[in-house]
mmCIF file of C-alpha atoms in Angstrom:
data_model
loop_
_atom_site.group_PDB
_atom_site.id
_atom_site.type_symbol
_atom_site.label_atom_id
_atom_site.label_comp_id
_atom_site.label_asym_id
_atom_site.label_seq_id
_atom_site.Cartn_x
_atom_site.Cartn_y
_atom_site.Cartn_z
ATOM 1 C CA MET A 395 -38.357 6.641 4.329
ATOM 2 C CA THR A 396 -41.732 5.244 5.402
ATOM 3 C CA ALA A 397 -44.323 7.907 6.138
ATOM 4 C CA PRO A 398 -45.285 8.215 9.826
ATOM 5 C CA ARG A 399 -48.326 6.225 10.899
ATOM 6 C CA VAL A 400 -51.032 8.492 12.296
ATOM 7 C CA ALA A 401 -54.149 7.644 14.306
ATOM 8 C CA VAL A 402 -56.997 9.984 15.218
ATOM 9 C CA ALA A 403 -58.974 9.652 18.454
ATOM 10 C CA GLY A 404 -62.288 11.449 18.126
ATOM 11 C CA VAL A 405 -63.375 11.780 14.498
ATOM 12 C CA HIS A 406 -66.577 13.781 14.812
ATOM 13 C CA GLY A 407 -66.870 17.568 15.126
ATOM 14 C CA HIS A 408 -63.436 19.131 14.957
ATOM 15 C CA GLY A 409 -61.930 15.651 14.796
ATOM 16 C CA ALA A 410 -63.253 15.322 11.247
ATOM 17 C CA SER A 411 -60.987 18.183 10.164
ATOM 18 C CA HIS A 412 -58.006 16.293 11.584
ATOM 19 C CA VAL A 413 -58.969 13.225 9.546
ATOM 20 C CA ARG A 414 -59.145 15.387 6.413
ATOM 21 C CA ASN A 415 -55.773 16.931 7.199
ATOM 22 C CA VAL A 416 -54.081 13.553 7.590
ATOM 23 C CA ALA A 417 -55.674 12.462 4.318
ATOM 24 C CA ARG A 418 -54.210 15.575 2.663
ATOM 25 C CA LEU A 419 -50.742 14.727 3.923
ATOM 26 C CA ALA A 420 -51.230 11.093 2.923
ATOM 27 C CA GLU A 421 -51.845 12.146 -0.679
ATOM 28 C CA ALA A 422 -48.445 13.843 -0.608
ATOM 29 C CA GLY A 423 -46.815 10.748 0.901
ATOM 30 C CA ARG A 424 -45.991 12.558 4.149
ATOM 31 C CA ALA A 425 -48.212 10.581 6.520
ATOM 32 C CA ARG A 426 -50.417 7.490 6.665
ATOM 33 C CA LEU A 427 -53.796 7.396 8.357
ATOM 34 C CA VAL A 428 -53.764 3.875 9.789
ATOM 35 C CA ALA A 429 -56.536 3.904 12.390
ATOM 36 C CA VAL A 430 -59.203 5.928 14.164
ATOM 37 C CA ALA A 431 -60.873 5.520 17.542
ATOM 38 C CA ASP A 432 -64.353 6.718 18.385
ATOM 39 C CA PRO A 433 -67.294 5.094 20.195
ATOM 40 C CA ARG A 434 -69.619 6.404 17.481
ATOM 41 C CA PRO A 435 -69.402 4.965 13.945
ATOM 42 C CA ALA A 436 -66.978 6.745 11.653
ATOM 43 C CA GLU A 437 -67.879 7.565 8.071
ATOM 44 C CA ASP A 438 -66.059 8.382 4.829
ATOM 45 C CA LEU A 439 -62.797 6.738 5.819
ATOM 46 C CA PRO A 440 -60.389 5.046 3.401
ATOM 47 C CA ALA A 441 -60.995 1.312 3.177
ATOM 48 C CA ASP A 442 -57.628 0.389 4.709
ATOM 49 C CA VAL A 443 -58.120 2.469 7.891
ATOM 50 C CA GLN A 444 -58.783 0.394 10.995
ATOM 51 C CA VAL A 445 -61.669 1.530 13.190
ATOM 52 C CA TYR A 446 -61.790 1.001 16.949
ATOM 53 C CA GLY A 447 -64.185 1.980 19.697
ATOM 54 C CA GLY A 448 -61.461 3.318 21.986
ATOM 55 C CA LEU A 449 -57.832 4.411 21.916
ATOM 56 C CA ASP A 450 -56.755 1.659 24.297
ATOM 57 C CA GLU A 451 -58.040 -0.967 21.876
ATOM 58 C CA LEU A 452 -56.429 0.830 18.942
ATOM 59 C CA LEU A 453 -52.997 1.024 20.578
ATOM 60 C CA ALA A 454 -53.177 -2.625 21.631
ATOM 61 C CA SER A 455 -53.815 -3.685 18.036
ATOM 62 C CA THR A 456 -52.050 -1.157 15.790
ATOM 63 C CA GLU A 457 -48.571 0.349 15.727
ATOM 64 C CA VAL A 458 -48.688 4.124 15.367
ATOM 65 C CA ASP A 459 -46.177 6.955 15.451
ATOM 66 C CA VAL A 460 -48.510 9.905 16.108
ATOM 67 C CA VAL A 461 -51.895 10.123 17.810
ATOM 68 C CA ILE A 462 -54.178 13.109 17.305
ATOM 69 C CA ILE A 463 -56.547 13.540 20.250
ATOM 70 C CA SER A 464 -59.745 15.471 19.574
ATOM 71 C CA THR A 465 -61.956 14.107 22.320
ATOM 72 C CA PRO A 466 -63.933 15.568 25.259
ATOM 73 C CA ILE A 467 -61.828 17.809 27.511
ATOM 74 C CA GLN A 468 -61.972 15.521 30.527
ATOM 75 C CA THR A 469 -60.440 12.659 28.511
ATOM 76 C CA HIS A 470 -57.415 14.578 27.229
ATOM 77 C CA VAL A 471 -54.955 13.662 29.969
ATOM 78 C CA PRO A 472 -55.631 9.898 30.243
ATOM 79 C CA LEU A 473 -55.655 9.476 26.464
ATOM 80 C CA ALA A 474 -52.515 11.559 25.894
ATOM 81 C CA GLU A 475 -50.713 9.617 28.605
ATOM 82 C CA LEU A 476 -51.884 6.327 27.096
ATOM 83 C CA ALA A 477 -50.560 7.345 23.670
ATOM 84 C CA MET A 478 -47.191 8.597 24.911
ATOM 85 C CA ARG A 479 -46.605 5.527 27.068
ATOM 86 C CA ALA A 480 -47.306 3.452 23.947
ATOM 87 C CA GLY A 481 -44.434 5.278 22.220
ATOM 88 C CA ALA A 482 -46.422 7.757 20.133
ATOM 89 C CA ASP A 483 -46.076 11.498 19.831
ATOM 90 C CA VAL A 484 -49.272 13.474 20.380
ATOM 91 C CA LEU A 485 -51.181 16.350 18.844
ATOM 92 C CA LEU A 486 -53.592 17.266 21.663
ATOM 93 C CA GLU A 487 -56.551 19.551 21.109
ATOM 94 C CA LYS A 488 -57.086 22.564 23.347
ATOM 95 C CA PRO A 489 -57.598 23.058 26.181
ATOM 96 C CA PRO A 490 -54.920 20.467 26.927
ATOM 97 C CA THR A 491 -56.011 19.907 30.532
ATOM 98 C CA ALA A 492 -58.872 20.931 32.805
ATOM 99 C CA SER A 493 -56.709 21.813 35.812
ATOM 100 C CA LEU A 494 -53.210 22.813 36.824
ATOM 101 C CA ALA A 495 -52.768 19.463 38.590
ATOM 102 C CA GLU A 496 -53.567 17.646 35.347
ATOM 103 C CA PHE A 497 -51.136 19.907 33.488
ATOM 104 C CA GLU A 498 -48.369 18.990 35.914
ATOM 105 C CA GLN A 499 -49.291 15.307 35.619
ATOM 106 C CA LEU A 500 -49.128 15.388 31.830
ATOM 107 C CA SER A 501 -45.914 17.430 31.858
ATOM 108 C CA ALA A 502 -44.342 14.702 34.000
ATOM 109 C CA VAL A 503 -45.389 12.074 31.443
ATOM 110 C CA VAL A 504 -43.806 14.117 28.633
ATOM 111 C CA ALA A 505 -40.563 14.343 30.604
ATOM 112 C CA GLU A 506 -40.609 10.650 31.529
ATOM 113 C CA THR A 507 -41.401 9.275 28.076
ATOM 114 C CA GLY A 508 -39.493 11.830 26.003
ATOM 115 C CA ARG A 509 -42.410 12.016 23.591
ATOM 116 C CA ALA A 510 -43.526 15.221 21.891
ATOM 117 C CA CYS A 511 -46.853 16.780 22.836
ATOM 118 C CA GLN A 512 -48.061 19.542 20.548
ATOM 119 C CA VAL A 513 -51.195 21.438 21.646
ATOM 120 C CA GLY A 514 -53.789 22.521 19.085
ATOM 121 C CA PHE A 515 -53.545 26.292 19.473
ATOM 122 C CA GLN A 516 -53.438 27.033 15.752
ATOM 123 C CA ALA A 517 -52.844 30.756 16.255
ATOM 124 C CA GLN A 518 -49.400 29.936 17.659
ATOM 125 C CA ALA A 519 -48.416 28.671 14.205
ATOM 126 C CA SER A 520 -49.612 31.814 12.433
ATOM 127 C CA THR A 521 -46.884 34.041 11.051
ATOM 128 C CA ALA A 522 -49.203 36.952 11.875
ATOM 129 C CA THR A 523 -48.945 36.118 15.589
ATOM 130 C CA LEU A 524 -45.214 35.531 15.393
ATOM 131 C CA ALA A 525 -44.596 38.712 13.382
ATOM 132 C CA LEU A 526 -46.564 40.776 15.908
ATOM 133 C CA ALA A 527 -44.648 39.237 18.822
ATOM 134 C CA GLU A 528 -41.388 40.214 17.125
ATOM 135 C CA MET A 529 -42.629 43.779 16.518
ATOM 136 C CA MET A 530 -43.551 44.104 20.188
ATOM 137 C CA ALA A 531 -40.178 42.797 21.308
ATOM 138 C CA ASP A 532 -38.485 45.329 19.019
ATOM 139 C CA GLY A 533 -40.411 48.227 20.583
ATOM 140 C CA ARG A 534 -42.473 48.935 17.472
ATOM 141 C CA PHE A 535 -45.428 50.126 19.565
ATOM 142 C CA GLY A 536 -43.474 51.884 22.278
ATOM 143 C CA GLU A 537 -44.389 51.068 25.855
ATOM 144 C CA ILE A 538 -47.064 48.376 25.984
ATOM 145 C CA ARG A 539 -50.034 49.621 28.023
ATOM 146 C CA GLY A 540 -51.676 46.230 27.864
ATOM 147 C CA ILE A 541 -53.124 43.507 25.666
ATOM 148 C CA SER A 542 -56.800 42.726 25.274
ATOM 149 C CA ALA A 543 -58.615 39.819 23.685
ATOM 150 C CA VAL A 544 -62.129 40.341 22.391
ATOM 151 C CA GLY A 545 -64.633 37.685 21.371
ATOM 152 C CA LYS A 546 -68.213 38.390 20.261
ATOM 153 C CA TRP A 547 -69.674 35.076 19.200
ATOM 154 C CA VAL A 548 -73.083 33.502 18.768
ATOM 155 C CA ARG A 549 -73.640 29.983 20.039
ATOM 156 C CA LYS A 550 -77.074 28.399 19.621
ATOM 157 C CA ALA A 551 -78.832 25.734 21.665
ATOM 158 C CA GLN A 552 -77.473 22.983 19.436
ATOM 159 C CA TYR A 553 -73.920 23.926 20.504
ATOM 160 C CA PHE A 554 -74.639 23.114 24.140
ATOM 161 C CA GLN A 555 -76.587 19.967 23.252
ATOM 162 C CA ARG A 556 -73.911 18.444 21.049
ATOM 163 C CA ALA A 557 -72.308 16.452 23.885
ATOM 164 C CA ARG A 558 -72.845 15.638 27.568
ATOM 165 C CA TRP A 559 -69.822 17.680 28.605
ATOM 166 C CA ALA A 560 -70.733 20.843 26.663
ATOM 167 C CA GLY A 561 -71.415 23.784 28.952
ATOM 168 C CA ARG A 562 -70.310 21.819 32.029
ATOM 169 C CA ARG A 563 -67.843 22.685 34.764
ATOM 170 C CA THR A 564 -67.733 19.072 35.926
ATOM 171 C CA LEU A 565 -69.151 15.804 34.667
ATOM 172 C CA ASP A 566 -69.471 12.644 36.744
ATOM 173 C CA GLY A 567 -67.251 14.219 39.381
ATOM 174 C CA VAL A 568 -64.459 15.057 36.924
ATOM 175 C CA ALA A 569 -63.385 18.589 35.991
ATOM 176 C CA VAL A 570 -64.374 19.680 32.469
ATOM 177 C CA VAL A 571 -64.161 23.498 32.703
ATOM 178 C CA ASP A 572 -65.896 24.145 29.428
ATOM 179 C CA GLY A 573 -66.833 27.789 28.866
ATOM 180 C CA ALA A 574 -66.282 30.833 26.685
ATOM 181 C CA VAL A 575 -62.900 31.685 28.196
ATOM 182 C CA THR A 576 -61.430 28.203 28.392
ATOM 183 C CA ASN A 577 -62.713 26.495 25.244
ATOM 184 C CA PRO A 578 -64.262 28.211 22.192
ATOM 185 C CA LEU A 579 -62.353 31.484 22.705
ATOM 186 C CA ALA A 580 -59.317 29.928 24.372
ATOM 187 C CA HIS A 581 -57.119 30.851 21.408
ATOM 188 C CA SER A 582 -57.491 34.513 22.402
ATOM 189 C CA THR A 583 -55.930 34.017 25.822
ATOM 190 C CA ALA A 584 -53.175 31.746 24.530
ATOM 191 C CA ALA A 585 -52.268 34.182 21.743
ATOM 192 C CA ALA A 586 -52.204 37.150 24.126
ATOM 193 C CA LEU A 587 -49.838 35.315 26.479
ATOM 194 C CA LEU A 588 -47.588 34.352 23.569
ATOM 195 C CA LEU A 589 -47.454 37.965 22.349
ATOM 196 C CA ASP A 590 -46.341 39.083 25.793
ATOM 197 C CA GLY A 591 -43.651 36.417 25.883
ATOM 198 C CA SER A 592 -45.440 34.857 28.871
ATOM 199 C CA PRO A 593 -46.669 31.416 27.777
ATOM 200 C CA GLY A 594 -45.336 29.405 30.723
ATOM 201 C CA ALA A 595 -46.975 28.663 34.054
ATOM 202 C CA ASP A 596 -44.351 30.691 35.919
ATOM 203 C CA ASP A 597 -44.948 33.667 33.607
ATOM 204 C CA VAL A 598 -48.408 34.421 35.047
ATOM 205 C CA ARG A 599 -48.498 36.408 38.289
ATOM 206 C CA SER A 600 -52.241 36.696 38.920
ATOM 207 C CA VAL A 601 -55.661 35.967 37.374
ATOM 208 C CA GLN A 602 -58.970 37.671 38.218
ATOM 209 C CA THR A 603 -62.203 36.216 36.859
ATOM 210 C CA GLU A 604 -65.735 37.555 36.441
ATOM 211 C CA LEU A 605 -67.924 34.823 35.011
ATOM 212 C CA PHE A 606 -71.523 35.171 33.870
ATOM 213 C CA ARG A 607 -74.044 33.183 31.860
ATOM 214 C CA ALA A 608 -77.236 33.888 29.945
ATOM 215 C CA ASN A 609 -77.754 30.250 28.914
ATOM 216 C CA ALA A 610 -79.031 27.606 31.327
ATOM 217 C CA ILE A 611 -75.610 25.982 31.607
ATOM 218 C CA GLU A 612 -72.973 25.448 34.313
ATOM 219 C CA SER A 613 -70.144 27.254 32.538
ATOM 220 C CA ASP A 614 -69.611 30.879 31.584
ATOM 221 C CA ASP A 615 -70.778 32.350 28.295
ATOM 222 C CA THR A 616 -70.066 36.041 28.996
ATOM 223 C CA SER A 617 -66.964 36.933 30.988
ATOM 224 C CA THR A 618 -64.034 39.170 31.693
ATOM 225 C CA VAL A 619 -60.712 37.886 32.973
ATOM 226 C CA ARG A 620 -57.694 39.997 33.875
ATOM 227 C CA ILE A 621 -54.239 38.480 33.849
ATOM 228 C CA VAL A 622 -51.084 40.159 35.107
ATOM 229 C CA THR A 623 -47.904 38.545 33.815
ATOM 230 C CA GLY A 624 -44.500 38.389 35.429
ATOM 231 C CA ARG A 625 -43.438 41.152 33.065
ATOM 232 C CA GLY A 626 -46.091 43.395 34.606
ATOM 233 C CA THR A 627 -48.318 43.348 31.524
ATOM 234 C CA THR A 628 -52.073 43.479 31.958
ATOM 235 C CA ILE A 629 -53.997 41.133 29.664
ATOM 236 C CA LEU A 630 -57.761 41.663 29.632
ATOM 237 C CA ILE A 631 -60.028 38.969 28.173
ATOM 238 C CA ALA A 632 -63.583 40.102 27.331
ATOM 239 C CA VAL A 633 -65.715 37.485 25.592
ATOM 240 C CA THR A 634 -69.279 36.381 25.018
ATOM 241 C CA LEU A 635 -71.153 33.624 23.231
ATOM 242 C CA CYS A 636 -74.300 35.767 23.412
ATOM 243 C CA ALA A 637 -73.613 38.526 20.885
ATOM 244 C CA ALA A 638 -76.114 39.946 18.408
ATOM 245 C CA GLU A 639 -73.939 38.724 15.530
ATOM 246 C CA HIS A 640 -70.951 36.431 15.182
ATOM 247 C CA LEU A 641 -67.763 38.469 14.693
ATOM 248 C CA GLU A 642 -64.143 37.515 14.219
ATOM 249 C CA PRO A 643 -62.179 37.421 17.485
ATOM 250 C CA GLN A 644 -59.355 39.910 17.972
ATOM 251 C CA VAL A 645 -56.274 40.303 20.117
ATOM 252 C CA ILE A 646 -55.360 43.964 20.519
ATOM 253 C CA VAL A 647 -51.989 45.360 21.560
ATOM 254 C CA HIS A 648 -52.232 48.808 23.153
ATOM 255 C CA GLY A 649 -48.933 50.682 22.836
ATOM 256 C CA SER A 650 -47.839 54.232 23.566
ATOM 257 C CA THR A 651 -46.926 54.845 19.904
ATOM 258 C CA GLY A 652 -49.394 52.593 18.104
ATOM 259 C CA ARG A 653 -51.899 49.790 18.247
ATOM 260 C CA ALA A 654 -52.086 46.386 16.604
ATOM 261 C CA VAL A 655 -55.130 44.214 15.990
ATOM 262 C CA LEU A 656 -54.503 40.517 15.381
ATOM 263 C CA LYS A 657 -57.392 38.633 13.779
ATOM 264 C CA TYR A 658 -55.958 35.203 14.389
ATOM 265 C CA ALA A 659 -58.780 33.213 12.794
ATOM 266 C CA THR A 660 -57.885 34.647 9.378
ATOM 267 C CA ASP A 661 -54.213 35.509 10.021
ATOM 268 C CA MET A 662 -54.827 39.211 9.442
ATOM 269 C CA LEU A 663 -52.776 41.881 11.184
ATOM 270 C CA GLU A 664 -53.809 45.537 11.359
ATOM 271 C CA LEU A 665 -51.246 48.136 12.415
ATOM 272 C CA HIS A 666 -52.609 51.484 13.602
ATOM 273 C CA ARG A 667 -50.144 54.368 13.825
ATOM 274 C CA GLY A 668 -51.533 57.892 13.995
ATOM 275 C CA THR A 669 -54.324 58.083 11.436
ATOM 276 C CA GLY A 670 -52.802 55.407 9.213
ATOM 277 C CA VAL A 671 -53.772 51.742 9.121
ATOM 278 C CA THR A 672 -51.976 48.943 7.278
ATOM 279 C CA VAL A 673 -53.545 45.515 6.869
ATOM 280 C CA THR A 674 -51.481 42.437 6.028
ATOM 281 C CA LYS A 675 -52.575 38.875 5.391
ATOM 282 C CA TYR A 676 -50.125 36.267 6.686
ATOM 283 C CA GLU A 677 -49.695 32.528 6.248
ATOM 284 C CA ARG A 678 -50.121 29.821 8.831
ATOM 285 C CA ALA A 679 -48.139 26.650 9.348
ATOM 286 C CA ASP A 680 -49.880 23.352 10.050
ATOM 287 C CA LEU A 681 -49.425 21.987 13.562
ATOM 288 C CA LEU A 682 -49.388 18.345 12.435
ATOM 289 C CA GLU A 683 -46.819 19.061 9.742
ATOM 290 C CA ASN A 684 -44.708 20.838 12.352
ATOM 291 C CA LEU A 685 -44.988 17.847 14.695
ATOM 292 C CA LEU A 686 -43.922 15.487 11.910
ATOM 293 C CA ALA A 687 -40.978 17.755 11.085
ATOM 294 C CA HIS A 688 -39.994 17.767 14.761
ATOM 295 C CA ARG A 689 -40.130 13.972 14.818
ATOM 296 C CA ALA A 690 -37.799 13.823 11.827
ATOM 297 C CA ASP A 691 -35.432 16.423 13.276
ATOM 298 C CA PRO A 692 -35.734 17.339 16.973
ATOM 299 C CA ALA A 693 -33.882 20.584 16.194
ATOM 300 C CA VAL A 694 -37.116 21.788 14.586
ATOM 301 C CA PRO A 695 -39.047 23.379 17.478
ATOM 302 C CA LEU A 696 -42.710 22.728 18.093
ATOM 303 C CA TYR A 697 -44.937 25.747 17.632
ATOM 304 C CA CYS A 698 -46.973 24.936 20.723
ATOM 305 C CA PRO A 699 -45.420 22.339 23.051
ATOM 306 C CA LEU A 700 -47.329 21.485 26.212
ATOM 307 C CA SER A 701 -44.852 23.538 28.264
ATOM 308 C CA ALA A 702 -45.919 26.668 26.341
ATOM 309 C CA THR A 703 -49.509 26.308 27.574
ATOM 310 C CA GLY A 704 -48.801 26.543 31.291
ATOM 311 C CA GLY A 705 -49.819 30.200 31.463
ATOM 312 C CA PHE A 706 -53.085 29.431 29.725
ATOM 313 C CA THR A 707 -53.673 26.542 32.113
ATOM 314 C CA LYS A 708 -53.294 28.929 35.060
ATOM 315 C CA VAL A 709 -56.258 30.798 33.587
ATOM 316 C CA VAL A 710 -58.181 27.516 33.263
ATOM 317 C CA GLU A 711 -57.377 26.780 36.903
ATOM 318 C CA ALA A 712 -58.623 30.202 38.007
ATOM 319 C CA VAL A 713 -61.888 29.608 36.156
ATOM 320 C CA ARG A 714 -62.157 26.102 37.622
ATOM 321 C CA VAL A 715 -61.871 27.224 41.243
ATOM 322 C CA ALA A 716 -63.962 30.395 40.810
ATOM 323 C CA GLU A 717 -67.547 30.648 41.981
ATOM 324 C CA PRO A 718 -70.012 29.287 39.416
ATOM 325 C CA PRO A 719 -70.969 31.877 36.791
ATOM 326 C CA ALA A 720 -73.693 34.259 37.897
ATOM 327 C CA ALA A 721 -76.908 34.229 35.878
ATOM 328 C CA ILE A 722 -77.494 37.378 33.855
ATOM 329 C CA PRO A 723 -80.981 38.718 34.739
ATOM 330 C CA ALA A 724 -83.678 37.897 32.213
ATOM 331 C CA ALA A 725 -84.441 41.602 31.736
ATOM 332 C CA LEU A 726 -80.984 42.012 30.186
ATOM 333 C CA VAL A 727 -81.315 39.099 27.756
ATOM 334 C CA ARG A 728 -83.201 38.901 24.462
ATOM 335 C CA TRP A 729 -83.880 35.508 22.902
ATOM 336 C CA GLU A 730 -84.012 34.734 19.188
ATOM 337 C CA GLY A 731 -84.751 31.600 17.168
ATOM 338 C CA GLU A 732 -86.589 28.405 17.975
ATOM 339 C CA GLY A 733 -85.569 24.901 18.938
ATOM 340 C CA LEU A 734 -81.913 24.147 18.284
ATOM 341 C CA GLU A 735 -81.534 27.614 16.725
ATOM 342 C CA ARG A 736 -82.616 29.406 19.888
ATOM 343 C CA HIS A 737 -79.947 31.632 21.420
ATOM 344 C CA PRO A 738 -79.666 34.516 23.901
ATOM 345 C CA ILE A 739 -78.407 38.021 23.153
ATOM 346 C CA VAL A 740 -77.116 39.947 26.154
ATOM 347 C CA VAL A 741 -78.310 43.513 25.666
ATOM 348 C CA ASP A 742 -75.452 45.890 24.709
ATOM 349 C CA VAL A 743 -72.834 43.250 25.533
ATOM 350 C CA GLU A 744 -70.720 44.427 22.579
ATOM 351 C CA LYS A 745 -70.481 47.929 24.071
ATOM 352 C CA TRP A 746 -69.298 46.605 27.413
ATOM 353 C CA ILE A 747 -66.781 44.264 25.790
ATOM 354 C CA ASP A 748 -65.306 47.152 23.785
ATOM 355 C CA ARG A 749 -65.020 49.281 26.916
ATOM 356 C CA ALA A 750 -63.392 46.432 28.828
ATOM 357 C CA SER A 751 -60.879 46.050 25.999
ATOM 358 C CA ASP A 752 -60.099 49.762 25.746
ATOM 359 C CA GLU A 753 -59.859 50.363 29.486
ATOM 360 C CA LEU A 754 -58.386 46.962 30.437
ATOM 361 C CA ALA A 755 -61.143 46.761 33.035
ATOM 362 C CA LEU A 756 -63.474 44.069 34.354
ATOM 363 C CA PHE A 757 -67.222 44.285 33.735
ATOM 364 C CA SER A 758 -67.887 45.190 37.382
ATOM 365 C CA GLU A 759 -65.376 48.030 37.301
ATOM 366 C CA LEU A 760 -67.195 49.495 34.308
ATOM 367 C CA GLY A 761 -70.624 49.118 35.874
ATOM 368 C CA ALA A 762 -72.050 46.650 33.366
ATOM 369 C CA PRO A 763 -75.722 46.319 34.366
ATOM 370 C CA TRP A 764 -75.681 42.589 35.061
ATOM 371 C CA THR A 765 -72.852 43.101 37.575
ATOM 372 C CA ILE A 766 -74.757 45.887 39.376
ATOM 373 C CA ILE A 767 -77.860 43.739 39.788
ATOM 374 C CA GLN A 768 -75.750 40.784 40.905
ATOM 375 C CA SER A 769 -73.908 42.936 43.478
ATOM 376 C CA LYS A 770 -77.214 44.154 44.911
ATOM 377 C CA ARG A 771 -78.475 40.584 45.246
ATOM 378 C CA GLU A 772 -75.295 39.448 46.980
ATOM 379 C CA SER A 773 -75.418 42.317 49.479
ATOM 380 C CA SER A 774 -79.105 41.834 50.345
#
């Protein structure tokens, strides 16, 4: 059987890792990298790979079976639709869409064309995530008090200068909805919804947002979001890109008889029961391999089909329609580095994130200082 023909749209940044992954599968005879599309010159490609400036040109000139889309957020929907209407299955990077309306539009294209659309939430393919979801369903942790997702990251000036859309809520009148919650730490929210068994759009009952920023950007870089699912579970997201040091993100399950900490970036799972802690390293499946297996046998389920990102997209929508992030007062921000290395540190942000996680509370409910100052300004 001939190996599936794969094309990659967007080969810089994270797109380069997709190119390397296809090359890995090509060496095993499981895929063929036939073309790439990117307006910027591509480097280090095999000699027989065709290079195009755009996906429309690529699809008009080359027959492909799968298209990987790793392009700016605001281009996801038109490019995914273009690929599926050309008869290709799609691996679409997260966030899949910038609004609920776009999600519904793309879902309609999936239904109409019958093509597969896998979304690049890698944590959904981790056996650590899946094992924890099974433990929760089996009552391993007793009654679930809630789920929290914690992200303490450092992002420097170069991160927000890497592309025109970085740090933007809109660009040229089109929704982008970049930000800590919806893009770099989006895996946290998606994993938490999966653990609760609430990945679909109809599984989310309500979303509250509190968005802040220390950087001179449109989008949020320090935020809390509280989700209540149809099951009645509270999911609290507490994240920042302005931490003192870059730490591994965590999704924490708070149960009446135990606690679990999922470190999805490294597929580590910590189980806390009483004074004992067990730590297990799990494996992770590859989303492209899973998509190829699904193509060969539709009975093989996708790890993260578009339909399983509806709940996450409701969070994106809540962030999109929320008031622009409030600026954190300069007195509460310390700056380090120079030039492209320059980055803000929100004073004691780690403490407030930990409290938000433990208490399943928003920053304002805890009295985080930047929310107190903001409240005073709004009332004056």
